[in-house]
Short mmCIF file of C-alpha atoms (C1' of nucleotides) in Angstrom, two decimals:
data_model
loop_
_atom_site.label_atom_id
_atom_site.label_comp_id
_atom_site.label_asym_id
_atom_site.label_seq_id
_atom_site.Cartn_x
_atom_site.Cartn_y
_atom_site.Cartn_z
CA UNK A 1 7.32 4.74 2.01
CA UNK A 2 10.57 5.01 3.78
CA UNK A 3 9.33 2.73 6.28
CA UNK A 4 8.38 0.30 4.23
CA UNK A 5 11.42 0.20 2.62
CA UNK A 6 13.32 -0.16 5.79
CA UNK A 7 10.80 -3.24 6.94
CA UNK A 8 11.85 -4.70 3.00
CA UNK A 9 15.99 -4.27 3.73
CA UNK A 10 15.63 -5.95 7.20
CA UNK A 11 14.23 -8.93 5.94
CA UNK A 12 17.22 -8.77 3.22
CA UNK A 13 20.12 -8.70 5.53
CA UNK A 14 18.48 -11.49 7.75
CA UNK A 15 18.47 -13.54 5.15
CA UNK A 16 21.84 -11.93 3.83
CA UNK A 17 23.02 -13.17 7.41
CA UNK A 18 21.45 -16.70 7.55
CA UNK A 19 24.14 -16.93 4.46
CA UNK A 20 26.82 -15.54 6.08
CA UNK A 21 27.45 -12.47 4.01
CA UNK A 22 29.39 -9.62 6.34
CA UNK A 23 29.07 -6.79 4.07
CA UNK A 24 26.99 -5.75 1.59
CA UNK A 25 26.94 -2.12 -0.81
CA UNK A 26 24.29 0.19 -0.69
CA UNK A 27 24.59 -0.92 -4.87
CA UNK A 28 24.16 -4.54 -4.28
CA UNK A 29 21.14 -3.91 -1.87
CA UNK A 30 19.54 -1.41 -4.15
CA UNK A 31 19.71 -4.39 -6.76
CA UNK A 32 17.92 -6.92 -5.12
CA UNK A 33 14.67 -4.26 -5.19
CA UNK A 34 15.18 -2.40 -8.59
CA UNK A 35 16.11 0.52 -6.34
CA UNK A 36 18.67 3.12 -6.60
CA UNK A 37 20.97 3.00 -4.57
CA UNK A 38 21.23 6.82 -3.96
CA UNK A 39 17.62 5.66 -1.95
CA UNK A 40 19.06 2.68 -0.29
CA UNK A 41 21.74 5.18 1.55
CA UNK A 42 19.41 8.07 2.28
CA UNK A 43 17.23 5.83 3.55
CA UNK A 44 19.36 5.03 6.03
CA UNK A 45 21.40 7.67 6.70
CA UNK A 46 18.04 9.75 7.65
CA UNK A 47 18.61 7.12 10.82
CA UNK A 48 22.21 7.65 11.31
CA UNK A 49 25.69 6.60 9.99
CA UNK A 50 25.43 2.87 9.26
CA UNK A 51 27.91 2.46 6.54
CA UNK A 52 31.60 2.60 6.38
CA UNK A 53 33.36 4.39 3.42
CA UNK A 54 35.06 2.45 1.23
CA UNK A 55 33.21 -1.20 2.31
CA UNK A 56 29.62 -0.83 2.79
CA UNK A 57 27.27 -2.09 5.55
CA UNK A 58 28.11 -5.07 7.60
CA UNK A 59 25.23 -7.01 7.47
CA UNK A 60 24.51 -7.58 11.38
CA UNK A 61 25.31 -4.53 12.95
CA UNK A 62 22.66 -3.03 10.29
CA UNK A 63 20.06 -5.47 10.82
CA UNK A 64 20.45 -4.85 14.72
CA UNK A 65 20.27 -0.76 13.89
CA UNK A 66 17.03 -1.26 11.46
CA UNK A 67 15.20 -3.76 14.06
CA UNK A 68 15.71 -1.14 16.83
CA UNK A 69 14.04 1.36 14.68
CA UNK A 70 11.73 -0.32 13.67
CA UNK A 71 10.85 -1.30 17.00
CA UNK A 72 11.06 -5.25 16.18
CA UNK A 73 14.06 -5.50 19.22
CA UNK A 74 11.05 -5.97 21.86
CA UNK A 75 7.94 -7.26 22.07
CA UNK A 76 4.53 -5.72 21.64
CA UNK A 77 1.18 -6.92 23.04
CA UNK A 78 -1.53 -7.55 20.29
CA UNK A 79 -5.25 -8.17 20.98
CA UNK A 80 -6.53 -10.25 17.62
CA UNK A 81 -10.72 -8.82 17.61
CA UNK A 82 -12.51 -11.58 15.69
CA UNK A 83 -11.62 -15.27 15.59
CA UNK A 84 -13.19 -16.38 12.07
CA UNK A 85 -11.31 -17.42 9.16
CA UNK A 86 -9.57 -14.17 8.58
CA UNK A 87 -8.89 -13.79 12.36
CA UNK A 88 -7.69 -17.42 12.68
CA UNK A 89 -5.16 -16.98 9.81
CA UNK A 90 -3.67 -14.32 11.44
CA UNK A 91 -3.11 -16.16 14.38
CA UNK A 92 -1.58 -19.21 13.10
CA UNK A 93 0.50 -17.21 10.94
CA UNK A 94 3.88 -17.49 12.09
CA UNK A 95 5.92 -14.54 10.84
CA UNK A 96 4.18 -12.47 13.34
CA UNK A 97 5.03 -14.16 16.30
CA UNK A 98 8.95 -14.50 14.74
CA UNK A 99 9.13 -10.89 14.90
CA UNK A 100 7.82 -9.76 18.37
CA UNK A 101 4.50 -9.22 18.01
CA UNK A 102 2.82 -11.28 20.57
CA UNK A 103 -1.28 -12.00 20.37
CA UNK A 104 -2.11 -12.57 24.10
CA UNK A 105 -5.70 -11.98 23.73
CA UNK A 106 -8.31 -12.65 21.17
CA UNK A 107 -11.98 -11.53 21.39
CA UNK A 108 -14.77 -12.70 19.55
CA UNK A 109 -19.01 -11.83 19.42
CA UNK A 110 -19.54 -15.09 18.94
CA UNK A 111 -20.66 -16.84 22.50
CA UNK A 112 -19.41 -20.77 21.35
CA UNK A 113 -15.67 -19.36 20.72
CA UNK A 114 -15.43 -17.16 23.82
CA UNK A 115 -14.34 -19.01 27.02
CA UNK A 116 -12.57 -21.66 24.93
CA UNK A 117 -8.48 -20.47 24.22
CA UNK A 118 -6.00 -21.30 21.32
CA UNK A 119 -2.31 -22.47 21.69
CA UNK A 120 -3.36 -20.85 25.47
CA UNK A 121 -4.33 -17.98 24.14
CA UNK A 122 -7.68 -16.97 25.92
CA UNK A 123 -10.73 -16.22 23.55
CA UNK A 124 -13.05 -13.68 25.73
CA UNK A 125 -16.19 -12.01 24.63
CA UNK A 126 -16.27 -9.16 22.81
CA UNK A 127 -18.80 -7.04 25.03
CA UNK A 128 -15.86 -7.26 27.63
CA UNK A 129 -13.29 -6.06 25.28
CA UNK A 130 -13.32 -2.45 27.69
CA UNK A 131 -12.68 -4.53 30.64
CA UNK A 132 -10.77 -7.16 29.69
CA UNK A 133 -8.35 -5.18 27.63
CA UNK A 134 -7.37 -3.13 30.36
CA UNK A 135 -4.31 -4.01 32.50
CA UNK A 136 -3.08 -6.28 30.00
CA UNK A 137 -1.18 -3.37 28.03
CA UNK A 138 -1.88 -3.87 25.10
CA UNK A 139 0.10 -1.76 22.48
CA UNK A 140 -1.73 -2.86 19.24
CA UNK A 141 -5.28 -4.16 17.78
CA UNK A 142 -6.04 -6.23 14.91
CA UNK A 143 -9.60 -5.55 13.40
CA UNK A 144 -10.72 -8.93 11.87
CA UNK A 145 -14.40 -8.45 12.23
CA UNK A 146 -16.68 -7.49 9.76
CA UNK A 147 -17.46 -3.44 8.69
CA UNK A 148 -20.83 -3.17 10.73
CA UNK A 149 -19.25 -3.83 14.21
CA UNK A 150 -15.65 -2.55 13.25
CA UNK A 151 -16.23 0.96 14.33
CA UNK A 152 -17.46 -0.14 17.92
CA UNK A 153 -14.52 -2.32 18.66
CA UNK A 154 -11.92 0.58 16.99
CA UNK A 155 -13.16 2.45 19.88
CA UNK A 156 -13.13 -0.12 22.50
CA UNK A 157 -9.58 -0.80 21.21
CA UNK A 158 -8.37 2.61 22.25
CA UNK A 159 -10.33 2.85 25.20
CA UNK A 160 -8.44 0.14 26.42
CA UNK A 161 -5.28 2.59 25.69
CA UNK A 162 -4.02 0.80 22.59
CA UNK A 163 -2.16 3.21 20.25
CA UNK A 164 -1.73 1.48 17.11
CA UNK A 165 -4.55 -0.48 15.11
CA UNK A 166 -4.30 -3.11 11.62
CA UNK A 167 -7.53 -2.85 10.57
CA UNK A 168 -9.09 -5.37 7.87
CA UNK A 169 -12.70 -4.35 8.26
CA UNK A 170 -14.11 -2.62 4.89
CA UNK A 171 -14.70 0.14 7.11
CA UNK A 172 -13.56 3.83 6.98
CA UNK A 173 -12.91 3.88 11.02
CA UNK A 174 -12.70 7.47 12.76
CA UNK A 175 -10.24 7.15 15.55
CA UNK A 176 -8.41 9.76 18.23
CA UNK A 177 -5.27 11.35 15.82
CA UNK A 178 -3.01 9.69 18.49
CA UNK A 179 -3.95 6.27 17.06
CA UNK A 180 -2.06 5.16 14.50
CA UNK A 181 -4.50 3.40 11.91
CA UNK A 182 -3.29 0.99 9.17
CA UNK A 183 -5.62 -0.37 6.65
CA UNK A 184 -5.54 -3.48 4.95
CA UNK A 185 -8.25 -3.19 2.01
CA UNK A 186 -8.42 -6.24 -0.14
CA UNK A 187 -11.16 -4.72 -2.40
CA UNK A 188 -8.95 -2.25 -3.40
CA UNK A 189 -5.85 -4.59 -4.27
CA UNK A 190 -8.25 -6.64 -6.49
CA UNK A 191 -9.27 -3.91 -8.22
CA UNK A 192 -5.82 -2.60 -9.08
CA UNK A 193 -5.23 -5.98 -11.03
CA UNK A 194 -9.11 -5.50 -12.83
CA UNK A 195 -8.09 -1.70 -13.73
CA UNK A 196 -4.54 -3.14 -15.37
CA UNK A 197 -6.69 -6.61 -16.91
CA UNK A 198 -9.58 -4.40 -18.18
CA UNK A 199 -7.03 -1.87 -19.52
CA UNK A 200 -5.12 -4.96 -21.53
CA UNK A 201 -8.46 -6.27 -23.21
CA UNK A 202 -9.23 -3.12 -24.96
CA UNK B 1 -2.00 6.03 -6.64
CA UNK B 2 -4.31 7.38 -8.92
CA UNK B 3 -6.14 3.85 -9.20
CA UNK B 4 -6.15 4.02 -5.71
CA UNK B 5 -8.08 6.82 -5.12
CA UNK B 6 -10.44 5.85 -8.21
CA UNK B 7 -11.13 2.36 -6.20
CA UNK B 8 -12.28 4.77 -3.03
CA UNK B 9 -14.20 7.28 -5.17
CA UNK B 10 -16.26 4.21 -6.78
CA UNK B 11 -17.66 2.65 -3.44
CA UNK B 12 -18.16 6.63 -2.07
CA UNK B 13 -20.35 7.14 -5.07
CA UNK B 14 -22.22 3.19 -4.80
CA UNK B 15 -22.62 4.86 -0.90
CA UNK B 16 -24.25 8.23 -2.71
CA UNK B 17 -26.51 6.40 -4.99
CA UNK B 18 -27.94 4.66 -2.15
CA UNK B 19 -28.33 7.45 -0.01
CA UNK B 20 -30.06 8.54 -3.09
CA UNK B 21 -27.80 11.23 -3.93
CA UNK B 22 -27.98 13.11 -7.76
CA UNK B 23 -24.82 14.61 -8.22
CA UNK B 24 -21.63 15.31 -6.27
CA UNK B 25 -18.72 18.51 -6.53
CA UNK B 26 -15.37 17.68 -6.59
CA UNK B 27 -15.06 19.73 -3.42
CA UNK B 28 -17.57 17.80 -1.56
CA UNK B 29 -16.05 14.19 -2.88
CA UNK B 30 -12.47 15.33 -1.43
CA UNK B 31 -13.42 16.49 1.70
CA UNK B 32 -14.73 13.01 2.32
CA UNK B 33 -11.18 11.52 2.20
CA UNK B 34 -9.18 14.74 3.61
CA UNK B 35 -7.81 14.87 -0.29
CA UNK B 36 -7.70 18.27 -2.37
CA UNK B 37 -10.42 18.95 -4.69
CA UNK B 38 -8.12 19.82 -7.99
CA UNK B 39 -6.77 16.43 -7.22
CA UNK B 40 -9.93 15.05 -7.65
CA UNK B 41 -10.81 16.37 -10.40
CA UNK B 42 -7.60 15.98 -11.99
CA UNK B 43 -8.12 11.66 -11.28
CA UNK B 44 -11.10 11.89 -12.93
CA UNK B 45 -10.78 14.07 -16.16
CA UNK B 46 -7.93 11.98 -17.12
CA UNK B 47 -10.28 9.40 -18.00
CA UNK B 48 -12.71 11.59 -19.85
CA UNK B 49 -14.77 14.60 -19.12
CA UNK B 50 -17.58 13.40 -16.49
CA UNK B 51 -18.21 16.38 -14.90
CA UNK B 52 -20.82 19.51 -15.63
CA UNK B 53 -19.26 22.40 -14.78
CA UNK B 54 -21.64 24.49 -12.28
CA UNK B 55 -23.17 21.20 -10.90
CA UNK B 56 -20.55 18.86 -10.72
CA UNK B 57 -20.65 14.94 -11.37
CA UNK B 58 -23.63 12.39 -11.62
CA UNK B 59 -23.52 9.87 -8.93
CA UNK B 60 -25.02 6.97 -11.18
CA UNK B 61 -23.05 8.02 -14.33
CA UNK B 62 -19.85 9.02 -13.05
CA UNK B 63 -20.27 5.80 -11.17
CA UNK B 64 -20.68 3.65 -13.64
CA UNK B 65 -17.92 5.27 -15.72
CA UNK B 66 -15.36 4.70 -12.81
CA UNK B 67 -16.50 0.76 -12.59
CA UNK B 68 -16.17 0.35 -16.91
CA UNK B 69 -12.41 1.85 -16.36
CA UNK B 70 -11.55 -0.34 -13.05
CA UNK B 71 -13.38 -3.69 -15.04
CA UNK B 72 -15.97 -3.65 -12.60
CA UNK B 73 -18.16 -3.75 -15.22
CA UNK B 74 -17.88 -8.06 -15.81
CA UNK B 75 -16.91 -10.37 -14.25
CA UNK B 76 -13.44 -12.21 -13.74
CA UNK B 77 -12.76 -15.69 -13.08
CA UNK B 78 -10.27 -16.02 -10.38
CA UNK B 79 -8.83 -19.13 -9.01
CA UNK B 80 -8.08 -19.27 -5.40
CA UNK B 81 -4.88 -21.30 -4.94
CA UNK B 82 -4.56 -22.74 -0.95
CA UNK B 83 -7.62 -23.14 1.13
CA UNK B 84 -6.21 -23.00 4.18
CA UNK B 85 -7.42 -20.15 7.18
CA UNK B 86 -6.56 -17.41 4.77
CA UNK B 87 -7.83 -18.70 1.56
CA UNK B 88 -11.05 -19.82 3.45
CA UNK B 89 -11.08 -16.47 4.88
CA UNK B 90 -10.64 -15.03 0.90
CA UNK B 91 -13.38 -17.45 -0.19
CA UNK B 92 -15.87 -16.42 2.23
CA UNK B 93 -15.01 -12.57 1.65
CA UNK B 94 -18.48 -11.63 0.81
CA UNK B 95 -16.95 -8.20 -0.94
CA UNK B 96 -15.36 -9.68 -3.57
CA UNK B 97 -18.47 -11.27 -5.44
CA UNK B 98 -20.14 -8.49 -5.03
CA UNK B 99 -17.78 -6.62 -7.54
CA UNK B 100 -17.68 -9.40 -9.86
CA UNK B 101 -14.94 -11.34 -9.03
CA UNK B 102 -15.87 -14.93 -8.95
CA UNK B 103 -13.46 -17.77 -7.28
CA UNK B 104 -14.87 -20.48 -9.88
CA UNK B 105 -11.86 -23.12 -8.89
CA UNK B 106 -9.76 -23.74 -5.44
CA UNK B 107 -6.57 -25.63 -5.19
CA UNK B 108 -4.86 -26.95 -2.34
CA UNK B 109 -1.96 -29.52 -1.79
CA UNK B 110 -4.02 -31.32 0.84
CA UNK B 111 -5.46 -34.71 -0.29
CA UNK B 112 -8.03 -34.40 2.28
CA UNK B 113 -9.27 -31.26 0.47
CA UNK B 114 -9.25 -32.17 -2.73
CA UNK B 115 -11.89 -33.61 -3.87
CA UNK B 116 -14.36 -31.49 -2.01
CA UNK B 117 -16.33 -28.78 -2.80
CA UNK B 118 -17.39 -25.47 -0.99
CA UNK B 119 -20.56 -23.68 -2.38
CA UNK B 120 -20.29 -25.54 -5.68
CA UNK B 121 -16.86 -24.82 -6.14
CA UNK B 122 -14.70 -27.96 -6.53
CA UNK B 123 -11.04 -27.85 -4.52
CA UNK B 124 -8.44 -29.42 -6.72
CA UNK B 125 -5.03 -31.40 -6.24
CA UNK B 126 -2.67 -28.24 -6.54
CA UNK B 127 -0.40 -31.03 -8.51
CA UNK B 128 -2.77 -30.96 -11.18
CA UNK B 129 -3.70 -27.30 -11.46
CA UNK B 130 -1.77 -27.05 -14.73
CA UNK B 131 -3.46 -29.47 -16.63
CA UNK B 132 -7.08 -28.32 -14.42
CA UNK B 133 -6.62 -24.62 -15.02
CA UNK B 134 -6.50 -24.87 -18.47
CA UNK B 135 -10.15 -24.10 -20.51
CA UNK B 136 -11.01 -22.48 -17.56
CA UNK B 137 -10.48 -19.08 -18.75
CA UNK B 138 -8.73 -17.65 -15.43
CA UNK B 139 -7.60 -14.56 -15.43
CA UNK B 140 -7.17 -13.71 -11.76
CA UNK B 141 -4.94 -16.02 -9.19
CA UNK B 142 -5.11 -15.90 -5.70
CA UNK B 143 -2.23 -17.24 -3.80
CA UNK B 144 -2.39 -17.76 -0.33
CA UNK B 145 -0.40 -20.95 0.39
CA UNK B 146 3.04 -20.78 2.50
CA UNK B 147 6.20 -18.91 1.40
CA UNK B 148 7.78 -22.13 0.32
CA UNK B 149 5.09 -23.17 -2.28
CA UNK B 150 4.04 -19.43 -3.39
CA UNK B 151 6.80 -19.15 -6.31
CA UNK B 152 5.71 -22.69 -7.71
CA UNK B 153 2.14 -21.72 -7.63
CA UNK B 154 3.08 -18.32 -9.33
CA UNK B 155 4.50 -20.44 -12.25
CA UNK B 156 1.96 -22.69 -12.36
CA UNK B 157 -0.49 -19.97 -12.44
CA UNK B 158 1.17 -18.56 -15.00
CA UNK B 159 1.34 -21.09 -17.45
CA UNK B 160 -2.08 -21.77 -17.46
CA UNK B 161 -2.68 -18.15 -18.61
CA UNK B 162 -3.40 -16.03 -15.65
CA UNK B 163 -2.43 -12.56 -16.38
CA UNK B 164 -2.81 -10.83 -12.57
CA UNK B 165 -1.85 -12.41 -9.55
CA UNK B 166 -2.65 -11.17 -5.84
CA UNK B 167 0.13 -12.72 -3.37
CA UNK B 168 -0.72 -12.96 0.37
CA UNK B 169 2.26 -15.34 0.63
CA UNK B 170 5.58 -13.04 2.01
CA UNK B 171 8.13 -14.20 -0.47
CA UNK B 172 8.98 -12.54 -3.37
CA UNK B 173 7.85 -13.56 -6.63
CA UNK B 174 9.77 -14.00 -9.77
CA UNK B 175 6.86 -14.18 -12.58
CA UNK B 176 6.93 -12.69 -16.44
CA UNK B 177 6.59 -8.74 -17.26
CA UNK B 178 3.38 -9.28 -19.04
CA UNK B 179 1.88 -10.98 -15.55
CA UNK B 180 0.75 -7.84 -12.99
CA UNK B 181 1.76 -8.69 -9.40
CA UNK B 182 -0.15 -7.73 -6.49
CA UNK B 183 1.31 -8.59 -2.97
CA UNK B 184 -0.53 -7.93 0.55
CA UNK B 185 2.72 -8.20 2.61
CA UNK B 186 1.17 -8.44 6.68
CA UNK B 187 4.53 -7.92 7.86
CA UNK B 188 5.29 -4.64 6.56
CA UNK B 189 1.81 -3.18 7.41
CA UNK B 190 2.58 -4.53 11.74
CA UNK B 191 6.29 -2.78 11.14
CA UNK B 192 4.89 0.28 9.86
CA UNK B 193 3.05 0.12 13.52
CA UNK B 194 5.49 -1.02 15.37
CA UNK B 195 7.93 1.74 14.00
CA UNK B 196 5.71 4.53 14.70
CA UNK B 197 4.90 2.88 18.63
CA UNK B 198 8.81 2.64 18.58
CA UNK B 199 9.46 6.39 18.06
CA UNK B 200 6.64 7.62 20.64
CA UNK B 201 8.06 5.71 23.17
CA UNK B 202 11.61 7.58 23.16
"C1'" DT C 1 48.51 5.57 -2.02
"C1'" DA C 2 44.59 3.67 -5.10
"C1'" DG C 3 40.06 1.79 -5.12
"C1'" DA C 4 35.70 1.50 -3.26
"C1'" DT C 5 31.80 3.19 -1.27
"C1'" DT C 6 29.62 6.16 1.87
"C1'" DG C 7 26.89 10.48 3.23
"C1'" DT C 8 25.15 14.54 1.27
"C1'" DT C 9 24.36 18.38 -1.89
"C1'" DA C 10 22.37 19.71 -6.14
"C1'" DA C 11 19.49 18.42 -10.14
"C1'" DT C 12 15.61 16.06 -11.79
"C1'" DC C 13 11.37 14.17 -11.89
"C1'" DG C 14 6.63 13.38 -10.74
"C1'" DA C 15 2.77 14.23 -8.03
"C1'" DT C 16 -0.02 17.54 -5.57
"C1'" DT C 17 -2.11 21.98 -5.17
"C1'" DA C 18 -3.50 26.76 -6.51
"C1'" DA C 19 -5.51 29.55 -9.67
"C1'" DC C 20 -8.46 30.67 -13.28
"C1'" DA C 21 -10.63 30.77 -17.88
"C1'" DA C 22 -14.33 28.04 -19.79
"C1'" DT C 23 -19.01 26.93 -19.38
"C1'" DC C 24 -23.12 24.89 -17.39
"C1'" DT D 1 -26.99 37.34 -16.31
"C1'" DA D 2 -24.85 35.67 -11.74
"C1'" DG D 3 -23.22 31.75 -9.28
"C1'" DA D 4 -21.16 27.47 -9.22
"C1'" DT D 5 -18.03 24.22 -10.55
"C1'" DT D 6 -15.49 22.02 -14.02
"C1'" DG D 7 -11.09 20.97 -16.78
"C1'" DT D 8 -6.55 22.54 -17.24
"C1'" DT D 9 -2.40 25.38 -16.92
"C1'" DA D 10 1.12 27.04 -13.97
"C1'" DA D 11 3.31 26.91 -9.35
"C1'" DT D 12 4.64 24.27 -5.54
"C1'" DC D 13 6.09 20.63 -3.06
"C1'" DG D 14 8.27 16.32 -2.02
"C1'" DA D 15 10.55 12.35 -3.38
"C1'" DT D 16 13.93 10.18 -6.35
"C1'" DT D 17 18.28 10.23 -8.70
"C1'" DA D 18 22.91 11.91 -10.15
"C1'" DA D 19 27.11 13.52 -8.86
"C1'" DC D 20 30.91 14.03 -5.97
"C1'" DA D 21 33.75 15.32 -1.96
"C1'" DA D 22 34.83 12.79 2.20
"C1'" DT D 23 36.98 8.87 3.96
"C1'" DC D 24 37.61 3.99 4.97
#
DNA sequence: TAGATTGTTAATCGATTAACAATC
DNA sequence: TAGATTGTTAATCGATTAACAATC
């Protein structure tokens, strides 16, 4: 949760910097997210001593700090597994790329999409992922296939030495503890808003 | 949290039933999703008592209890606002009829899509969803148009009565109390990654 | 120095877990 | 009745918040 609150306050102060602002209170942060802003400075101060007494953060040297920890002052390699809708969405969407993570590779089962490449971005069969993945050090693996063959490319994925997977398969993967696994379930954030709609109609 | 782990617990039993599974302990449900067993159990008897103590719970009945509290139990109209990659993606999501959620309307700002239908479902002018949402009876909105657009939407969406939104689009929506507010944020989910590849590489 | 705001300790709150009487 | 497992109370743990000395 602390994470995710750091990934929230960098993308305050870059706008907070696109605006020119130089400082900004642990208070006026802790606003903008109906925090408190007891959390905003522990948050932070778990990471070091950001802040100056007195004046609060300034707004660059902060954003530089948070970016470095949260590893978004480089760039990572990211292999995109399935090129349909869902996989093409990711692709064109440009707030990855803005950040550092870099899709140089997409795979795909489907025999008419591998060969061809996007934006120069090679598409190459699936059944090579073990081969093809290696050498091209790849750091992290977007699942965008669907839950039958998810579990097969998970374990190509980290065969091929990556060590952090997004995964938007349905699919309960099993993967080495070493792996970091992220899950994007959209069933489940559906049915949160059902749950609160079915509770209001009663 | 507790919804959650309800949402999980539903498909695990829909899994049992068709493994053909009678009736599942608390103990054996937890250890499926490395959770603790009084937790569980707790989750559940908040809703009622499904259990029978010395056997444990009913696949089919506890079940279908567990889809009447998450309103899996009808069906929803949801309109899917932005048909580009992702919303096609969304559209195409097989999992989400399956549960009763039915996209009965699409808008999109693009007067090349608009106009057209996919699988019977017409794709509007997003100018005119206002006055086209209306009599529909939504009560679930997808957005998944750009940042820009998303707050707009939300507001349109709004006034024609939608009372849960899910927002793929990474800005921050401003929409009433009364409205619940569901946002898949991709960003934070490749941080989280990138922050935990950041700190094993130092 | 006075005012502001941090970093941090202590207090509070909520969520998870252990333990067990109730009961099938 | 004996064994199993629930529902629930009490204990524990972790995360959030309040408070304040440190300090710019």
């Amino acid at each position: 949760m602390t994470i995710r609150r750091l990934s929230v306050y960098t993308r305050c102060l870059l706008q907070l910097e696109e605006d020119g602002v130089k400082t900004i209170s642990s208070e006026e942060l802790a606003e903008r997210f109906n925090l408190n802003s007891a959390q905003v400075r522990k948050d932070l101060a778990y990471f070091g001593e950001f802040g100056v007494r007195g004046t609060g953060y300034y707004v660059s040297g902060l954003k530089a700090e948070l970016q470095k920890i949260l590893g978004l002052d480089r760039e990572w390699q990211v292999a995109l597994v399935g090129y349909g809708n869902l996989g093409s969405a990711l692709f064109h969407y440009k707030g990855f790329t803005r950040q550092g993570f870099r899709i140089t590779v997409i795979f795909d089962a489907d025999p008419q999409k591998a060969g061809r490449s996007v934006e120069g971005v090679p598409i190459l069969s699936l059944r090579e992922l073990s081969q093809e993945a290696k050498g091209r050090n790849l750091q992290i693996g977007i699942i965008a296939v669907p839950a039958e063959s998810a579990q097969a490319v998970a374990e190509r994925l980290v065969a091929a030495g990556v060590k952090a997977i997004l995964n938007f398969a349905p699919a309960r993967l099993k993967i080495p503890k070493d792996v970091r696994l992220q899950n994007v379930d959209l069933s489940i954030e559906l049915e949160t808003l059902s749950f609160y709609l079915a509770q209001a109609t009663r």
